[in-house]
PDB file of C-alpha atoms and ligand atoms in Angstrom:
ATOM      1  CA  MET A  76      28.786  27.126 -20.770  1.00 55.00           C
ATOM      2  CA  ARG A  77      28.483  24.460 -23.431  1.00 65.00           C
ATOM      3  CA  LEU A  78      32.069  24.934 -24.460  1.00 62.00           C
ATOM      4  CA  ARG A  79      33.204  24.482 -20.901  1.00 67.00           C
ATOM      5  CA  ALA A  80      31.336  21.210 -20.614  1.00 63.00           C
ATOM      6  CA  ALA A  81      32.881  20.019 -23.848  1.00 62.00           C
ATOM      7  CA  LEU A  82      36.335  20.958 -22.637  1.00 57.00           C
ATOM      8  CA  LEU A  83      35.801  19.122 -19.382  1.00 58.00           C
ATOM      9  CA  THR A  84      34.713  16.051 -21.301  1.00 60.00           C
ATOM     10  CA  ILE A  85      37.856  16.188 -23.397  1.00 54.00           C
ATOM     11  CA  LEU A  86      40.057  16.658 -20.353  1.00 53.00           C
ATOM     12  CA  PHE A  87      38.402  13.748 -18.620  1.00 54.00           C
ATOM     13  CA  ALA A  88      38.725  11.551 -21.694  1.00 53.00           C
ATOM     14  CA  THR A  89      42.409  12.406 -21.975  1.00 51.00           C
ATOM     15  CA  ALA A  90      43.078  11.689 -18.309  1.00 51.00           C
ATOM     16  CA  THR A  91      41.334   8.319 -18.406  1.00 51.00           C
ATOM     17  CA  GLY A  92      42.118   7.430 -21.999  1.00 50.00           C
ATOM     18  CA  ALA A  93      44.996   5.697 -23.745  1.00 50.00           C
ATOM     19  CA  GLY A  94      47.562   8.092 -22.371  1.00 53.00           C
ATOM     20  CA  ALA A  95      46.846   7.112 -18.804  1.00 57.00           C
ATOM     21  CA  GLN A  96      46.297   3.440 -19.518  1.00 67.00           C
ATOM     22  CA  ALA A  97      49.694   2.592 -20.970  1.00 76.00           C
ATOM     23  CA  PRO A  98      51.735   3.129 -17.780  1.00 80.00           C
ATOM     24  CA  GLN A  99      49.002   1.445 -15.746  1.00 86.00           C
ATOM     25  CA  LYS A 100      49.144  -1.585 -18.013  1.00 87.00           C
ATOM     26  CA  ASN A 101      52.937  -1.749 -17.715  1.00 91.00           C
ATOM     27  CA  ALA A 102      52.614  -1.682 -13.941  1.00 93.00           C
ATOM     28  CA  MET A 103      50.115  -4.541 -14.044  1.00 95.00           C
ATOM     29  CA  VAL A 104      52.377  -6.554 -16.320  1.00 96.00           C
ATOM     30  CA  SER A 105      55.389  -6.179 -13.983  1.00 96.00           C
ATOM     31  CA  GLN A 106      53.223  -7.010 -10.984  1.00 96.00           C
ATOM     32  CA  GLY A 107      51.971 -10.076 -12.828  1.00 97.00           C
ATOM     33  CA  ARG A 108      55.520 -11.127 -13.664  1.00 96.00           C
ATOM     34  CA  LEU A 109      56.483 -10.995  -9.972  1.00 96.00           C
ATOM     35  CA  LEU A 110      53.408 -13.007  -8.982  1.00 96.00           C
ATOM     36  CA  ALA A 111      54.076 -15.568 -11.698  1.00 96.00           C
ATOM     37  CA  GLN A 112      57.697 -15.946 -10.594  1.00 94.00           C
ATOM     38  CA  ALA A 113      56.548 -16.484  -7.026  1.00 94.00           C
ATOM     39  CA  LEU A 114      53.483 -18.668  -7.588  1.00 92.00           C
ATOM     40  CA  CYS A 115      53.621 -20.312 -10.991  1.00 93.00           C
ATOM     41  CA  ALA A 116      57.253 -20.715 -12.047  1.00 91.00           C
ATOM     42  CA  ASP A 117      57.704 -24.011 -10.187  1.00 88.00           C
ATOM     43  CA  CYS A 118      55.648 -25.585 -12.939  1.00 88.00           C
ATOM     44  CA  HIS A 119      55.243 -23.129 -15.822  1.00 91.00           C
ATOM     45  CA  THR A 120      57.994 -21.499 -17.831  1.00 91.00           C
ATOM     46  CA  LEU A 121      57.464 -17.764 -18.217  1.00 93.00           C
ATOM     47  CA  GLY A 122      58.153 -17.260 -21.877  1.00 87.00           C
ATOM     48  CA  GLY A 123      61.096 -18.463 -23.884  1.00 72.00           C
ATOM     49  CA  THR A 124      59.328 -21.145 -25.817  1.00 63.00           C
ATOM     50  CA  THR A 125      56.238 -20.962 -27.956  1.00 56.00           C
ATOM     51  CA  ARG A 126      55.455 -24.654 -27.741  1.00 58.00           C
ATOM     52  CA  SER A 127      51.919 -25.144 -26.521  1.00 57.00           C
ATOM     53  CA  ASP A 128      52.150 -28.957 -26.401  1.00 64.00           C
ATOM     54  CA  ARG A 129      54.118 -28.941 -23.145  1.00 67.00           C
ATOM     55  CA  LYS A 130      52.348 -29.561 -19.875  1.00 77.00           C
ATOM     56  CA  PRO A 131      52.247 -27.327 -18.006  1.00 86.00           C
ATOM     57  CA  PRO A 132      52.253 -24.932 -20.954  1.00 89.00           C
ATOM     58  CA  ASP A 133      54.652 -22.021 -21.254  1.00 92.00           C
ATOM     59  CA  PHE A 134      52.908 -18.727 -20.466  1.00 94.00           C
ATOM     60  CA  ALA A 135      53.926 -17.167 -23.786  1.00 92.00           C
ATOM     61  CA  ALA A 136      52.210 -20.048 -25.564  1.00 91.00           C
ATOM     62  CA  VAL A 137      49.138 -19.638 -23.375  1.00 94.00           C
ATOM     63  CA  GLY A 138      49.017 -15.892 -24.034  1.00 94.00           C
ATOM     64  CA  ALA A 139      49.408 -16.363 -27.770  1.00 93.00           C
ATOM     65  CA  MET A 140      46.490 -18.769 -28.116  1.00 93.00           C
ATOM     66  CA  ALA A 141      43.575 -17.183 -29.918  1.00 94.00           C
ATOM     67  CA  GLN A 142      41.119 -18.280 -27.243  1.00 96.00           C
ATOM     68  CA  THR A 143      43.095 -16.703 -24.388  1.00 96.00           C
ATOM     69  CA  THR A 144      41.447 -13.511 -23.134  1.00 97.00           C
ATOM     70  CA  PRO A 145      41.330 -11.724 -19.776  1.00 96.00           C
ATOM     71  CA  LEU A 146      37.969 -13.428 -19.244  1.00 96.00           C
ATOM     72  CA  SER A 147      39.169 -16.936 -20.103  1.00 96.00           C
ATOM     73  CA  LEU A 148      42.132 -16.535 -17.727  1.00 96.00           C
ATOM     74  CA  HIS A 149      39.849 -15.230 -15.012  1.00 95.00           C
ATOM     75  CA  VAL A 150      37.566 -18.220 -15.382  1.00 93.00           C
ATOM     76  CA  PHE A 151      40.494 -20.648 -15.448  1.00 92.00           C
ATOM     77  CA  LEU A 152      42.163 -19.145 -12.403  1.00 92.00           C
ATOM     78  CA  THR A 153      38.999 -19.151 -10.321  1.00 90.00           C
ATOM     79  CA  SER A 154      38.044 -22.753 -11.004  1.00 87.00           C
ATOM     80  CA  PRO A 155      39.745 -25.919  -9.756  1.00 80.00           C
ATOM     81  CA  HIS A 156      42.026 -27.807 -12.160  1.00 75.00           C
ATOM     82  CA  VAL A 157      43.195 -31.363 -12.103  1.00 72.00           C
ATOM     83  CA  ASP A 158      46.978 -31.000 -12.205  1.00 77.00           C
ATOM     84  CA  MET A 159      47.181 -27.568 -10.653  1.00 77.00           C
ATOM     85  CA  PRO A 160      47.028 -26.670  -6.997  1.00 79.00           C
ATOM     86  CA  ASP A 161      43.939 -24.665  -6.043  1.00 79.00           C
ATOM     87  CA  LEU A 162      45.362 -21.202  -6.009  1.00 84.00           C
ATOM     88  CA  ILE A 163      43.486 -18.673  -3.951  1.00 86.00           C
ATOM     89  CA  LEU A 164      44.016 -15.465  -5.860  1.00 92.00           C
ATOM     90  CA  GLU A 165      42.511 -12.048  -5.414  1.00 93.00           C
ATOM     91  CA  ASP A 166      40.888 -10.356  -8.400  1.00 93.00           C
ATOM     92  CA  ALA A 167      43.719  -7.834  -8.600  1.00 95.00           C
ATOM     93  CA  GLN A 168      46.274 -10.648  -8.691  1.00 95.00           C
ATOM     94  CA  ILE A 169      44.346 -12.424 -11.415  1.00 96.00           C
ATOM     95  CA  ASP A 170      44.179  -9.187 -13.428  1.00 96.00           C
ATOM     96  CA  ALA A 171      47.930  -8.711 -13.073  1.00 96.00           C
ATOM     97  CA  LEU A 172      48.729 -12.330 -13.971  1.00 97.00           C
ATOM     98  CA  SER A 173      46.397 -12.111 -16.976  1.00 97.00           C
ATOM     99  CA  ALA A 174      48.019  -8.868 -18.149  1.00 97.00           C
ATOM    100  CA  PHE A 175      51.435 -10.535 -17.861  1.00 97.00           C
ATOM    101  CA  ILE A 176      50.418 -13.746 -19.655  1.00 97.00           C
ATOM    102  CA  LEU A 177      48.670 -11.825 -22.444  1.00 96.00           C
ATOM    103  CA  SER A 178      51.637  -9.481 -22.851  1.00 96.00           C
ATOM    104  CA  LEU A 179      53.932 -12.492 -23.305  1.00 94.00           C
ATOM    105  CA  GLY A 180      51.591 -13.609 -26.052  1.00 92.00           C
ATOM    106  CA  GLY A 181      51.853 -10.202 -27.707  1.00 92.00           C
ATOM    107  CA  LYS A 182      48.361  -9.035 -26.688  1.00 90.00           C
TER     108      LYS A 182
HETATM  109  C1  HEC B  45      51.965 -27.521  -9.429  1.00 55.97           C
HETATM  110  C2  HEC B  45      52.171 -27.059 -10.782  1.00 55.97           C
HETATM  111  C3  HEC B  45      51.457 -25.818 -11.255  1.00 55.97           C
HETATM  112  C4  HEC B  45      51.465 -24.565 -10.671  1.00 55.97           C
HETATM  113  C5  HEC B  45      52.152 -24.103  -9.388  1.00 55.97           C
HETATM  114  C6  HEC B  45      50.693 -23.717 -11.563  1.00 55.97           C
HETATM  115  N1  HEC B  45      50.226 -24.438 -12.630  1.00 55.97           N
HETATM  116 FE1  HEC B  45      49.116 -23.719 -14.187  1.00 55.97          FE
HETATM  117  N2  HEC B  45      49.010 -25.592 -15.004  1.00 55.97           N
HETATM  118  C7  HEC B  45      49.654 -26.702 -14.493  1.00 55.97           C
HETATM  119  C8  HEC B  45      49.379 -27.832 -15.350  1.00 55.97           C
HETATM  120  C9  HEC B  45      49.890 -29.253 -15.167  1.00 55.97           C
HETATM  121  C10 HEC B  45      48.542 -27.336 -16.398  1.00 55.97           C
HETATM  122  C11 HEC B  45      47.969 -28.111 -17.545  1.00 55.97           C
HETATM  123  C12 HEC B  45      46.598 -28.599 -17.203  1.00 55.97           C
HETATM  124  C13 HEC B  45      45.936 -29.155 -18.404  1.00 55.97           C
HETATM  125  O1  HEC B  45      46.118 -28.616 -19.497  1.00 55.97           O
HETATM  126  O2  HEC B  45      45.183 -30.114 -18.209  1.00 55.97           O
HETATM  127  C14 HEC B  45      48.335 -25.927 -16.134  1.00 55.97           C
HETATM  128  C15 HEC B  45      47.571 -25.092 -16.931  1.00 55.97           C
HETATM  129  C16 HEC B  45      47.469 -23.731 -16.757  1.00 55.97           C
HETATM  130  C17 HEC B  45      46.729 -22.846 -17.613  1.00 55.97           C
HETATM  131  C18 HEC B  45      45.861 -23.263 -18.788  1.00 55.97           C
HETATM  132  C19 HEC B  45      46.550 -23.181 -20.082  1.00 55.97           C
HETATM  133  C20 HEC B  45      45.584 -23.590 -21.161  1.00 55.97           C
HETATM  134  O3  HEC B  45      45.917 -24.544 -21.856  1.00 55.97           O
HETATM  135  O4  HEC B  45      44.535 -22.974 -21.282  1.00 55.97           O
HETATM  136  C21 HEC B  45      46.874 -21.581 -17.127  1.00 55.97           C
HETATM  137  C22 HEC B  45      46.274 -20.282 -17.683  1.00 55.97           C
HETATM  138  C23 HEC B  45      47.692 -21.683 -15.955  1.00 55.97           C
HETATM  139  N3  HEC B  45      48.043 -22.995 -15.741  1.00 55.97           N
HETATM  140  C24 HEC B  45      48.045 -20.608 -15.174  1.00 55.97           C
HETATM  141  C25 HEC B  45      48.749 -20.715 -13.995  1.00 55.97           C
HETATM  142  C26 HEC B  45      49.064 -19.576 -13.151  1.00 55.97           C
HETATM  143  C27 HEC B  45      48.702 -18.123 -13.475  1.00 55.97           C
HETATM  144  C28 HEC B  45      49.740 -20.066 -12.095  1.00 55.97           C
HETATM  145  C29 HEC B  45      50.291 -19.284 -10.909  1.00 55.97           C
HETATM  146  C30 HEC B  45      49.384 -18.383 -10.247  1.00 55.97           C
HETATM  147  C31 HEC B  45      49.848 -21.516 -12.244  1.00 55.97           C
HETATM  148  N4  HEC B  45      49.233 -21.862 -13.409  1.00 55.97           N
HETATM  149  C32 HEC B  45      50.475 -22.359 -11.344  1.00 55.97           C
HETATM  150  C33 HEC B  45      50.434 -26.774 -13.365  1.00 55.97           C
HETATM  151  C34 HEC B  45      50.685 -25.721 -12.488  1.00 55.97           C
END
């Protein structure tokens, strides 16, 4: 009985663990790339330069900044910003865009 419970725990951990997360993350990153091309590329470049002094900043530069995290992007993308249009984004879109921006920054 105990052994069975332990086995179930292991199976569950494997199904929800790193093995299952990698493809899911890739899917989020490609979704985020599509969203960024559609909604952000008029102003931002999507990688290709690491200069962070440009305005608007390149997404690779944004993703590479130490202070950029999924949380910081979520906060940024849900609050109004001076030079940016107020984008109405769903949580899932924000998650995908964040995954894409962070992946460009090597995170
Ligand atoms: C109309 C032009 C425009 C569009 C469209 C736009 N942005 Fe921006 N964005 C800017 C400008 C300008 C800044 C710089 C603001 C500043 O630093 O004061 C900025 C800054 C940012 C930053 C902050 C970078 C930092 O320094 O922390 C993020 C993140 C960002 N944009 C994400 C996005 C995303 C994601 C989209 C698409 C969903 C988007 N932007 C669409 C103009 C735009």
